[in-house]
CSV table of C-alpha atoms in Angstrom, one decimal:
chain,number,residue,atom,x,y,z
T,1,MET,CA,0.0,0.0,0.0
T,2,ARG,CA,1.3,3.4,-0.9
T,3,THR,CA,0.5,6.4,1.3
T,4,ARG,CA,1.4,10.0,1.6
T,5,PRO,CA,3.3,11.4,4.5
T,6,TYR,CA,1.1,12.0,7.6
T,7,ALA,CA,0.7,15.7,7.0
T,8,GLU,CA,-0.7,15.0,3.5
T,9,SER,CA,-2.7,11.9,4.1
T,10,ARG,CA,-5.3,13.8,6.2
T,11,SER,CA,-6.8,15.0,2.9
T,12,GLY,CA,-5.9,11.9,1.0
T,13,SER,CA,-7.4,11.3,-2.5
T,14,GLY,CA,-8.7,7.8,-1.8
T,15,LEU,CA,-7.6,4.1,-2.0
T,16,ILE,CA,-7.2,2.0,-5.1
T,17,VAL,CA,-6.2,-1.6,-5.9
T,18,GLU,CA,-3.0,-1.8,-7.9
T,19,ARG,CA,-1.4,-5.1,-8.8
T,20,GLY,CA,-3.2,-6.9,-6.0
T,21,ARG,CA,-2.2,-4.4,-3.4
T,22,LEU,CA,-4.3,-1.7,-1.7
T,23,VAL,CA,-2.5,1.7,-2.2
T,24,GLU,CA,-3.4,5.3,-2.1
T,25,ARG,CA,-3.6,7.4,-5.2
T,26,ARG,CA,-0.1,8.4,-6.2
T,27,ALA,CA,1.0,12.0,-5.7
T,28,PRO,CA,3.6,13.8,-7.6
T,29,ASP,CA,5.7,14.3,-4.5
T,30,GLY,CA,7.5,11.7,-2.4
T,31,THR,CA,5.6,8.6,-1.4
T,32,ILE,CA,6.3,5.4,0.5
T,33,ALA,CA,5.0,1.9,0.1
T,34,ILE,CA,3.5,0.1,3.1
T,35,ASP,CA,2.8,-3.6,2.7
T,36,ILE,CA,2.6,-6.7,4.9
T,37,GLY,CA,6.3,-6.9,4.8
T,38,HIS,CA,6.8,-3.5,6.3
T,39,LEU,CA,4.3,-4.2,9.0
T,40,GLY,CA,5.9,-7.5,9.9
T,41,GLY,CA,9.3,-5.9,10.0
T,42,TRP,CA,8.1,-3.1,12.3
T,43,LEU,CA,6.3,-5.6,14.6
T,44,ARG,CA,9.4,-7.9,14.8
T,45,ARG,CA,11.7,-5.0,15.7
T,46,GLY,CA,9.2,-3.8,18.4
T,47,LEU,CA,8.4,-7.3,19.8
T,48,LEU,CA,10.0,-6.5,23.1
T,49,LEU,CA,8.0,-3.4,23.5
T,50,ILE,CA,4.8,-5.2,22.6
T,51,ILE,CA,5.6,-8.0,25.2
T,52,LEU,CA,6.4,-5.3,27.8
T,53,MET,CA,3.1,-3.5,27.1
T,54,MET,CA,1.3,-6.8,27.4
T,55,ILE,CA,2.9,-7.5,30.8
T,56,ILE,CA,2.1,-4.0,32.0
T,57,GLY,CA,-1.5,-4.4,30.8
T,58,ALA,CA,-1.8,-7.8,32.6
T,59,VAL,CA,-0.3,-6.3,35.8
T,60,GLY,CA,-2.7,-3.4,35.5
T,61,GLY,CA,-5.7,-5.7,35.0
T,62,PHE,CA,-4.6,-7.7,38.1
T,63,ALA,CA,-4.2,-4.6,40.1
T,64,PHE,CA,-7.6,-3.3,38.9
T,65,ALA,CA,-9.3,-6.6,39.9
T,66,THR,CA,-7.5,-6.7,43.3
T,67,LEU,CA,-7.7,-3.1,44.4
T,68,MET,CA,-11.1,-2.1,43.2
T,69,LYS,CA,-13.9,-2.3,45.7
T,70,PRO,CA,-16.1,-5.2,44.8
T,71,SER,CA,-19.8,-4.7,44.0
T,72,TYR,CA,-22.5,-7.3,44.4
T,73,THR,CA,-25.8,-7.1,42.5
T,74,VAL,CA,-29.0,-8.8,43.6
T,75,SER,CA,-32.3,-9.0,41.7
T,76,THR,CA,-35.9,-8.9,42.9
T,77,ASP,CA,-38.8,-9.7,40.5
T,78,ILE,CA,-42.0,-7.8,41.3
T,79,LEU,CA,-45.3,-8.4,39.6
T,80,VAL,CA,-47.0,-5.0,39.0
T,81,ASP,CA,-50.6,-6.0,38.1
T,82,PRO,CA,-52.3,-2.9,36.5
T,83,SER,CA,-55.6,-4.1,37.7
T,84,ASN,CA,-56.2,-3.3,41.4
T,85,LEU,CA,-58.0,-5.6,43.7
T,86,ARG,CA,-61.8,-5.4,43.3
T,87,VAL,CA,-62.9,-4.5,46.9
T,88,VAL,CA,-65.8,-2.2,46.3
T,89,GLN,CA,-68.4,-2.2,43.5
T,90,ASP,CA,-67.8,1.4,42.3
T,91,ASP,CA,-64.1,2.0,43.0
T,92,LEU,CA,-62.6,5.4,42.9
T,93,PHE,CA,-59.7,4.1,40.9
T,94,PRO,CA,-61.1,1.9,38.2
T,95,SER,CA,-58.8,-0.4,36.2
T,96,SER,CA,-58.6,0.1,32.5
T,97,GLY,CA,-58.9,-3.0,30.3
T,98,GLN,CA,-57.0,-1.6,27.3
T,99,ASN,CA,-53.5,-2.9,26.8
T,100,THR,CA,-52.0,0.5,26.1
T,101,SER,CA,-53.4,2.0,29.2
T,102,GLN,CA,-52.2,-1.0,31.3
T,103,MET,CA,-48.7,-0.6,29.9
T,104,PHE,CA,-48.7,3.1,30.7
T,105,ASN,CA,-49.9,2.3,34.2
T,106,VAL,CA,-47.2,-0.3,34.8
T,107,ASP,CA,-44.5,2.1,33.4
T,108,SER,CA,-45.7,4.8,35.7
T,109,LYS,CA,-45.4,2.5,38.6
T,110,VAL,CA,-41.9,1.5,37.6
T,111,ARG,CA,-41.0,5.2,37.8
T,112,VAL,CA,-42.5,5.2,41.3
T,113,LEU,CA,-40.3,2.2,42.2
T,114,THR,CA,-37.1,4.3,41.7
T,115,SER,CA,-38.6,7.7,42.7
T,116,ARG,CA,-37.2,9.9,45.4
T,117,ASN,CA,-40.1,9.3,47.8
T,118,VAL,CA,-39.4,5.5,47.8
T,119,LEU,CA,-35.7,6.0,48.1
T,120,GLU,CA,-36.1,8.4,51.0
T,121,ARG,CA,-38.2,5.8,52.8
T,122,VAL,CA,-35.4,3.3,52.3
T,123,VAL,CA,-32.6,5.7,53.4
T,124,SER,CA,-34.6,6.5,56.6
T,125,ARG,CA,-35.5,2.9,57.3
T,126,LEU,CA,-32.0,1.4,56.9
T,127,GLY,CA,-30.1,4.5,58.1
T,128,LEU,CA,-28.1,4.8,54.9
T,129,ALA,CA,-27.4,8.4,55.7
T,130,ASN,CA,-24.7,7.1,58.1
T,131,ASP,CA,-23.3,4.5,55.7
T,132,GLU,CA,-20.0,5.5,54.2
T,133,GLU,CA,-20.8,3.6,51.0
T,134,PHE,CA,-23.6,6.0,50.2
T,135,VAL,CA,-22.4,9.1,52.0
T,136,ASP,CA,-18.7,9.6,51.2
T,137,THR,CA,-17.9,13.3,51.0
T,138,THR,CA,-14.2,12.6,50.3
T,139,PRO,CA,-13.4,13.3,46.6
T,140,SER,CA,-11.9,10.6,44.5
T,141,PHE,CA,-8.2,10.7,43.4
T,142,LEU,CA,-9.2,11.7,39.9
T,143,ALA,CA,-11.6,14.4,41.2
T,144,SER,CA,-8.8,15.7,43.4
T,145,LEU,CA,-6.5,16.0,40.5
T,146,LEU,CA,-9.2,18.0,38.6
T,147,GLY,CA,-9.7,20.2,41.6
T,148,LYS,CA,-13.2,19.0,42.3
T,149,THR,CA,-14.6,18.5,45.8
T,150,GLY,CA,-16.9,15.8,47.1
T,151,PRO,CA,-20.7,16.0,47.3
T,152,THR,CA,-22.1,18.6,49.6
T,153,GLY,CA,-25.5,18.9,51.3
T,154,ARG,CA,-27.5,17.0,53.8
T,155,PRO,CA,-26.4,13.4,54.3
T,156,GLU,CA,-29.9,12.2,53.6
T,157,ASP,CA,-29.9,13.9,50.2
T,158,ILE,CA,-26.5,12.6,49.4
T,159,ALA,CA,-27.6,9.0,50.4
T,160,VAL,CA,-30.7,9.3,48.2
T,161,MET,CA,-28.7,10.4,45.1
T,162,SER,CA,-26.1,7.7,45.7
T,163,LEU,CA,-28.7,5.0,46.2
T,164,ALA,CA,-30.3,6.0,42.9
T,165,GLU,CA,-27.0,5.2,41.2
T,166,HIS,CA,-27.0,1.7,42.8
T,167,ILE,CA,-30.4,0.6,41.6
T,168,LYS,CA,-32.0,-0.1,38.3
T,169,ALA,CA,-35.5,-1.2,37.4
T,170,THR,CA,-36.5,-2.7,34.1
T,171,ARG,CA,-39.8,-4.2,32.9
T,172,ASP,CA,-40.1,-7.3,30.8
T,173,GLU,CA,-41.5,-6.3,27.4
T,174,ARG,CA,-44.0,-9.2,27.3
T,175,SER,CA,-45.2,-9.2,30.9
T,176,PHE,CA,-45.9,-7.0,33.9
T,177,VAL,CA,-42.9,-8.3,35.8
T,178,VAL,CA,-40.4,-5.6,36.9
T,179,THR,CA,-36.8,-6.6,37.8
T,180,LEU,CA,-35.2,-4.5,40.4
T,181,ALA,CA,-31.4,-4.7,40.5
T,182,VAL,CA,-29.5,-3.4,43.5
T,183,SER,CA,-25.7,-3.1,43.8
T,184,SER,CA,-23.7,-2.8,47.0
T,185,GLU,CA,-20.3,-3.6,48.5
T,186,ASP,CA,-22.0,-6.0,50.9
T,187,PRO,CA,-24.3,-8.7,49.4
T,188,GLN,CA,-26.4,-8.9,52.6
T,189,LYS,CA,-26.8,-5.1,52.5
T,190,ALA,CA,-27.9,-5.3,48.9
T,191,ILE,CA,-30.6,-7.8,49.9
T,192,ARG,CA,-31.8,-5.6,52.7
T,193,ILE,CA,-31.9,-2.6,50.4
T,194,SER,CA,-33.8,-4.6,47.7
T,195,ASP,CA,-36.4,-5.8,50.3
T,196,ALA,CA,-36.8,-2.3,51.7
T,197,ILE,CA,-37.3,-0.8,48.3
T,198,ALA,CA,-40.0,-3.4,47.4
T,199,LYS,CA,-41.8,-2.7,50.7
T,200,ALA,CA,-41.5,1.1,50.4
T,201,PHE,CA,-42.8,0.8,46.8
T,202,GLN,CA,-46.0,-0.9,48.0
T,203,GLU,CA,-46.4,1.6,50.8
T,204,GLU,CA,-45.9,4.5,48.4
T,205,LEU,CA,-48.6,3.2,46.0
T,206,ALA,CA,-51.0,2.6,48.9
T,207,LEU,CA,-50.3,6.1,50.2
T,208,ALA,CA,-50.9,7.6,46.8
T,209,GLU,CA,-54.3,5.9,46.6
T,210,SER,CA,-55.1,6.9,50.2
T,211,GLU,CA,-54.2,10.5,49.6
T,212,GLY,CA,-56.2,10.6,46.4
T,213,ALA,CA,-59.3,9.2,48.2
T,214,ALA,CA,-58.7,11.7,51.1
T,215,ARG,CA,-58.6,14.6,48.7
T,216,THR,CA,-61.8,13.4,47.0
T,217,ALA,CA,-63.5,12.9,50.3
T,218,GLU,CA,-62.5,16.3,51.5
T,219,SER,CA,-63.9,17.9,48.3
T,220,LEU,CA,-67.1,16.0,48.7
T,221,ASN,CA,-67.5,17.0,52.3
T,222,GLY,CA,-67.0,20.6,51.4
T,223,ARG,CA,-69.7,20.2,48.8
T,224,LEU,CA,-72.0,18.4,51.2
T,225,ALA,CA,-72.5,21.5,53.4
T,226,VAL,CA,-73.7,23.5,50.4
T,227,LEU,CA,-76.0,20.7,49.3
T,228,GLN,CA,-77.4,20.3,52.8
T,229,GLU,CA,-78.2,24.0,52.9
T,230,GLU,CA,-79.9,23.8,49.5
T,231,VAL,CA,-82.1,20.9,50.7
T,232,HIS,CA,-83.0,22.7,53.9
T,233,LYS,CA,-84.1,25.8,51.9
T,234,ALA,CA,-86.1,23.7,49.5
T,235,GLU,CA,-87.9,21.9,52.3
T,236,GLU,CA,-88.6,25.2,54.0
T,237,ALA,CA,-90.1,26.5,50.8
T,238,VAL,CA,-92.5,23.5,50.6
T,239,ALA,CA,-93.6,23.9,54.2
T,240,SER,CA,-94.0,27.7,53.9
T,241,PHE,CA,-96.1,27.3,50.7
T,242,LYS,CA,-98.4,24.7,52.4
T,243,ASN,CA,-98.9,27.0,55.4
T,244,GLU,CA,-99.7,30.0,53.2
T,245,HIS,CA,-102.3,28.2,51.1
T,246,GLY,CA,-103.6,25.9,53.9
T,247,LEU,CA,-102.5,22.8,52.1
T,248,GLN,CA,-102.1,19.6,54.0
T,249,SER,CA,-100.9,16.5,52.2
T,250,SER,CA,-101.0,12.8,53.2
T,251,GLY,CA,-98.7,10.7,51.1
T,252,ASN,CA,-98.9,12.0,47.5
T,253,GLU,CA,-102.5,13.4,47.9
T,254,LEU,CA,-103.7,16.6,49.4
T,255,ALA,CA,-105.8,16.4,52.6
T,256,SER,CA,-108.7,18.2,51.0
T,257,THR,CA,-108.7,15.8,48.0
T,258,ARG,CA,-108.6,12.8,50.4
T,259,GLU,CA,-111.4,14.3,52.5
T,260,MET,CA,-113.6,14.8,49.5
T,261,THR,CA,-113.0,11.2,48.4
T,262,ASP,CA,-113.8,10.0,51.9
T,263,LEU,CA,-117.0,12.1,52.0
T,264,ASN,CA,-118.1,10.8,48.7
T,265,ALA,CA,-117.6,7.2,49.9
T,266,LEU,CA,-119.5,8.0,53.1
T,267,LYS,CA,-122.3,9.7,51.1
T,268,VAL,CA,-122.7,6.6,48.9
T,269,ALA,CA,-122.9,4.4,52.0
T,270,ALA,CA,-125.4,6.8,53.6
T,271,GLN,CA,-127.6,6.6,50.5
T,272,GLY,CA,-127.5,2.8,50.7
T,273,ARG,CA,-128.5,2.9,54.4
T,274,LEU,CA,-131.3,5.4,53.6
T,275,ILE,CA,-132.7,3.1,50.9
T,276,GLU,CA,-132.7,0.1,53.2
T,277,ALA,CA,-134.3,2.1,56.1
T,278,ARG,CA,-137.0,3.5,53.8
T,279,ALA,CA,-137.8,0.0,52.4
T,280,ARG,CA,-138.0,-1.5,55.9
T,281,TYR,CA,-140.2,1.3,57.2
T,282,GLU,CA,-142.6,1.2,54.3
T,283,ALA,CA,-142.8,-2.6,54.6
T,284,LEU,CA,-143.6,-2.3,58.3
T,285,VAL,CA,-146.2,0.4,57.7
T,286,SER,CA,-147.9,-1.4,54.9
T,287,ASP,CA,-148.1,-4.7,56.9
T,288,ALA,CA,-148.9,-3.1,60.3
T,289,ALA,CA,-152.5,-4.2,60.0
T,290,ASP,CA,-151.5,-7.8,59.4
T,291,PRO,CA,-148.8,-8.8,61.8
T,292,ASN,CA,-148.9,-12.4,60.7
T,293,GLY,CA,-147.5,-11.4,57.3
T,294,ASN,CA,-144.9,-8.9,58.6
T,295,THR,CA,-141.5,-10.4,58.2
T,296,ALA,CA,-139.7,-7.7,60.1
T,297,VAL,CA,-142.1,-8.0,63.1
T,298,LEU,CA,-141.9,-11.8,63.1
T,299,GLN,CA,-138.1,-11.4,63.4
T,300,SER,CA,-138.6,-9.8,66.9
T,301,GLU,CA,-137.9,-12.3,69.7
T,302,THR,CA,-140.5,-10.7,71.9
T,303,ILE,CA,-143.3,-11.0,69.3
T,304,ALA,CA,-142.2,-14.6,68.6
T,305,ALA,CA,-142.5,-15.4,72.3
T,306,LEU,CA,-145.9,-13.8,72.5
T,307,LYS,CA,-147.2,-15.6,69.5
T,308,ALA,CA,-146.0,-18.8,70.9
T,309,GLN,CA,-148.0,-18.1,74.1
T,310,GLN,CA,-150.9,-17.1,72.0
T,311,ALA,CA,-150.8,-20.4,70.0
T,312,LEU,CA,-150.6,-22.4,73.2
T,313,LEU,CA,-153.6,-20.6,74.7
T,314,VAL,CA,-155.6,-21.1,71.5
T,315,GLN,CA,-154.8,-24.8,71.7
T,316,ARG,CA,-156.0,-24.9,75.3
T,317,GLY,CA,-159.0,-22.8,74.5
T,318,ALA,CA,-160.4,-25.5,72.2
T,319,ASP,CA,-161.6,-27.4,75.2
T,320,VAL,CA,-163.3,-24.4,76.9
T,321,LEU,CA,-165.2,-23.1,73.9
T,322,ASN,CA,-168.0,-25.5,74.8
T,323,TYR,CA,-168.5,-23.6,78.1
T,324,GLY,CA,-170.8,-20.8,78.5
T,325,PRO,CA,-169.7,-17.2,77.9
T,326,ARG,CA,-169.6,-16.6,81.6
T,327,HIS,CA,-167.7,-19.6,82.5
T,328,PRO,CA,-164.7,-18.7,84.7
T,329,GLU,CA,-162.2,-20.6,82.6
T,330,ARG,CA,-163.4,-19.2,79.4
T,331,LEU,CA,-163.3,-15.7,80.8
T,332,ALA,CA,-159.8,-16.2,82.1
T,333,LEU,CA,-158.6,-17.5,78.7
T,334,GLU,CA,-160.2,-14.6,76.8
T,335,ARG,CA,-158.4,-12.1,79.2
T,336,GLN,CA,-155.1,-13.8,78.6
T,337,LEU,CA,-155.5,-13.8,74.8
T,338,ALA,CA,-156.5,-10.1,75.0
T,339,ASP,CA,-153.4,-9.3,77.0
T,340,ILE,CA,-151.2,-11.1,74.5
T,341,LYS,CA,-152.9,-9.3,71.6
T,342,GLN,CA,-152.3,-6.0,73.3
T,343,ALA,CA,-148.6,-6.8,73.9
T,344,ILE,CA,-148.2,-7.8,70.3
T,345,ASP,CA,-149.7,-4.6,69.1
T,346,ALA,CA,-147.5,-2.5,71.4
T,347,GLU,CA,-144.4,-4.3,70.2
T,348,THR,CA,-145.4,-3.9,66.6
T,349,LYS,CA,-145.9,-0.2,67.2
T,350,ARG,CA,-142.5,0.1,68.8
T,351,ILE,CA,-140.8,-1.6,65.9
T,352,VAL,CA,-142.5,0.7,63.4
T,353,GLU,CA,-141.5,3.8,65.4
T,354,ALA,CA,-137.9,2.5,65.6
T,355,ALA,CA,-137.8,2.0,61.9
T,356,LYS,CA,-139.2,5.6,61.4
T,357,THR,CA,-136.4,6.9,63.7
T,358,GLU,CA,-133.8,5.0,61.8
T,359,LEU,CA,-135.2,6.4,58.5
T,360,ASP,CA,-135.1,10.0,59.9
T,361,GLN,CA,-131.5,9.5,61.0
T,362,ALA,CA,-130.4,8.1,57.6
T,363,GLU,CA,-132.0,11.1,55.9
T,364,ALA,CA,-130.3,13.6,58.2
T,365,THR,CA,-126.9,11.8,57.8
T,366,LEU,CA,-127.2,11.9,54.0
T,367,ALA,CA,-128.1,15.6,54.1
T,368,ALA,CA,-125.1,16.4,56.3
T,369,LEU,CA,-122.7,14.4,54.2
T,370,THR,CA,-124.1,16.0,51.0
T,371,ALA,CA,-123.5,19.5,52.4
T,372,ARG,CA,-120.0,18.6,53.6
T,373,ALA,CA,-119.1,17.1,50.2
T,374,GLU,CA,-120.2,20.3,48.4
T,375,ASP,CA,-118.0,22.3,50.7
T,376,SER,CA,-115.1,20.0,50.2
T,377,ARG,CA,-115.5,20.1,46.4
T,378,SER,CA,-115.2,23.9,46.5
T,379,VAL,CA,-112.1,23.7,48.6
T,380,VAL,CA,-110.5,21.1,46.3
T,381,ALA,CA,-111.2,23.4,43.3
T,382,THR,CA,-109.5,26.2,45.1
T,383,ASP,CA,-106.5,24.0,46.0
T,384,THR,CA,-105.9,22.6,42.5
T,385,GLY,CA,-104.0,25.6,41.3
T,386,ALA,CA,-101.9,25.8,44.4
T,387,GLU,CA,-101.3,22.0,44.2
T,388,VAL,CA,-99.5,22.4,40.8
T,389,ARG,CA,-97.0,24.9,42.3
T,390,LEU,CA,-96.7,22.7,45.4
T,391,ARG,CA,-95.8,19.6,43.3
T,392,ALA,CA,-93.1,21.6,41.5
T,393,LEU,CA,-91.6,22.7,44.9
T,394,GLU,CA,-91.7,19.1,46.2
T,395,ARG,CA,-90.0,17.8,43.1
T,396,ASP,CA,-87.2,20.4,43.4
T,397,ALA,CA,-86.8,19.5,47.1
T,398,ALA,CA,-86.8,15.7,46.3
T,399,ALA,CA,-84.2,16.2,43.6
T,400,LYS,CA,-81.9,18.2,45.8
T,401,ALA,CA,-82.4,15.6,48.6
T,402,SER,CA,-81.5,12.8,46.2
T,403,VAL,CA,-78.3,14.5,45.1
T,404,TYR,CA,-77.4,15.2,48.7
T,405,GLU,CA,-77.9,11.6,49.8
T,406,ALA,CA,-75.9,10.4,46.8
T,407,TYR,CA,-73.0,12.7,47.7
T,408,LEU,CA,-73.3,11.7,51.4
T,409,ALA,CA,-73.2,8.0,50.6
T,410,ARG,CA,-70.3,8.5,48.2
T,411,ALA,CA,-68.3,10.6,50.7
T,412,ARG,CA,-68.7,7.9,53.4
T,413,GLU,CA,-67.7,5.2,50.9
T,414,ILE,CA,-64.6,7.1,49.9
T,415,THR,CA,-63.7,7.8,53.5
T,416,GLU,CA,-63.7,4.1,54.2
T,417,ARG,CA,-61.7,3.6,50.9
T,418,GLU,CA,-58.8,5.6,52.5
T,419,ARG,CA,-58.3,2.6,54.8
T,420,LEU,CA,-58.1,0.0,52.1
T,421,ASP,CA,-55.0,-1.1,50.2
T,422,THR,CA,-56.1,-2.4,46.9
T,423,THR,CA,-52.7,-2.2,45.1
T,424,ASN,CA,-52.0,-5.6,43.4
T,425,ILE,CA,-48.2,-5.7,43.9
T,426,ARG,CA,-46.5,-9.0,44.6
T,427,VAL,CA,-42.9,-9.9,45.0
T,428,ILE,CA,-42.6,-13.1,43.0
T,429,SER,CA,-38.8,-13.6,43.4
T,430,THR,CA,-37.0,-12.3,46.4
T,431,ALA,CA,-33.3,-11.3,46.4
T,432,VAL,CA,-30.8,-14.1,47.2
T,433,PRO,CA,-27.1,-13.8,48.0
T,434,PRO,CA,-25.1,-13.6,44.7
T,435,THR,CA,-22.5,-16.3,44.0
T,436,LYS,CA,-20.0,-13.9,42.6
T,437,ARG,CA,-19.3,-10.2,42.4
T,438,SER,CA,-20.8,-8.1,39.6
T,439,TRP,CA,-17.9,-5.6,39.4
T,440,PRO,CA,-15.0,-5.6,38.8
T,441,PRO,CA,-14.8,-8.7,36.5
T,442,SER,CA,-13.0,-11.8,37.8
T,443,THR,CA,-9.2,-11.6,38.1
T,444,SER,CA,-8.6,-13.9,35.1
T,445,ILE,CA,-10.8,-11.8,32.9
T,446,SER,CA,-9.2,-8.6,34.1
T,447,ILE,CA,-5.7,-9.9,33.4
T,448,ALA,CA,-6.7,-11.1,30.0
T,449,ALA,CA,-8.4,-7.8,29.2
T,450,GLY,CA,-5.3,-5.9,30.4
T,451,ALA,CA,-3.0,-8.0,28.3
T,452,LEU,CA,-5.1,-7.5,25.2
T,453,CYS,CA,-5.1,-3.8,25.8
T,454,GLY,CA,-1.3,-3.8,26.3
T,455,LEU,CA,-0.9,-5.9,23.1
T,456,ALA,CA,-3.0,-3.4,21.1
T,457,LEU,CA,-1.2,-0.4,22.5
T,458,GLY,CA,2.2,-1.9,22.0
T,459,ALA,CA,1.4,-2.8,18.4
T,460,LEU,CA,0.1,0.7,17.8
T,461,PHE,CA,3.2,2.3,19.2
T,462,VAL,CA,5.5,0.1,17.1
T,463,ILE,CA,3.6,0.7,13.9
T,464,LEU,CA,3.5,4.5,14.5
T,465,GLY,CA,7.2,4.5,15.3
T,466,GLY,CA,8.1,2.5,12.2
T,467,LEU,CA,5.9,4.8,10.1
T,468,ALA,CA,7.5,7.9,11.5
T,469,ARG,CA,11.0,6.6,10.8
T,470,ASP,CA,10.2,5.7,7.2
T,471,MET,CA,8.6,9.1,6.6
T,472,ARG,CA,11.7,10.9,7.9
T,473,ARG,CA,13.9,8.8,5.7
T,474,VAL,CA,11.8,9.6,2.6
T,475,GLN,CA,11.8,13.3,3.4
T,476,ARG,CA,15.6,13.2,3.7
T,477,SER,CA,15.9,11.4,0.3
T,478,VAL,CA,13.7,13.9,-1.5
T,479,PRO,CA,15.9,16.6,-3.1
């Protein structure tokens, strides 16, 4: 390969293939040819330097693996179910069934997992503000060389920022499982931090829902006072309107309307009783002359007893009829029959008079009910217009009362919701002690990596040195 000197090759004119070799485009000034032979010669002459650099790199890798503070990483798998536990029928925080919304919900909770609120809980709970691993105000060696100082501020804030650098949360693309990785110099400390973060994460989500429910309940309670006052005013308006217009209601019907209905029913019943009383009286009057055919009279127990005595005397009188008109037994029998006849007539008269009294009472009752019904009808006609306005006021009061009761029930339900933890967060894989450190790599890998770096640097130095020597030789040979 032919190339220009270094100063000219920065704006080289491109590579071409010439006679099976890769060379640069020829320039009119001095050029040199670089091929595998040149490279091999340079590498052979600098073999000791390359080996030395490999040794230095291997020693550096060993020192790095030995002197660096080890770091151990533990992992915890957390199932972040976007659907909260269904505890109440109409929950304040409903779960969305759409996949996109669920993913956004889980991603938001992953951010909460590594949020400052969660980390502050962990720092406070584990006392990390007093741990030198997380609160080290001494600047590093490189920072000291650059003139930088260590972190300043409250130990708690420094510990939170340092802890944020020791954790990492990732979500599996095809599930709702979040993997929390925690690194620390002590594997047991890493496990404690991982467990504390998982617990603080659950507490933070529950607190967020509780605070949201508390804010909603507070807003509803503030609105309840206004609604209660509106209901009170509406009910007072209904009562005042009733008093002004003399309206009294029973159920959904005005008292005047119900009274008129009752009076009409009583009037119909009174008419029926009047008809019965008149028919009974007329029957008694028409048959007064013939008690034997009077059904109403025969129904009297007194008359029935008298007629029984009369029949018995008549039966006995059949034997004394043959006696003379002045015979004592005949005279006694005739007096007894006359007394019974007089008693029957008196009882019949009493029954007729009682029927007449009943008829008069039925007529008077019907007349009184008719008058009251007419008065009630006029009152109902007057109350009809006021009733329309009253119904409107009652509907308004009922609507406001319904809204107030709904708000009151919802406020009580949300107040109870504050005490419930419905977050569906589960730790499905707890952190276990790691079998090896996560940083730095193992000693063998560090030595191998250092040796490879030394090999690369040594070869680079040798090639650059050989190229510089050849370029100086060419420059000296150019007239």
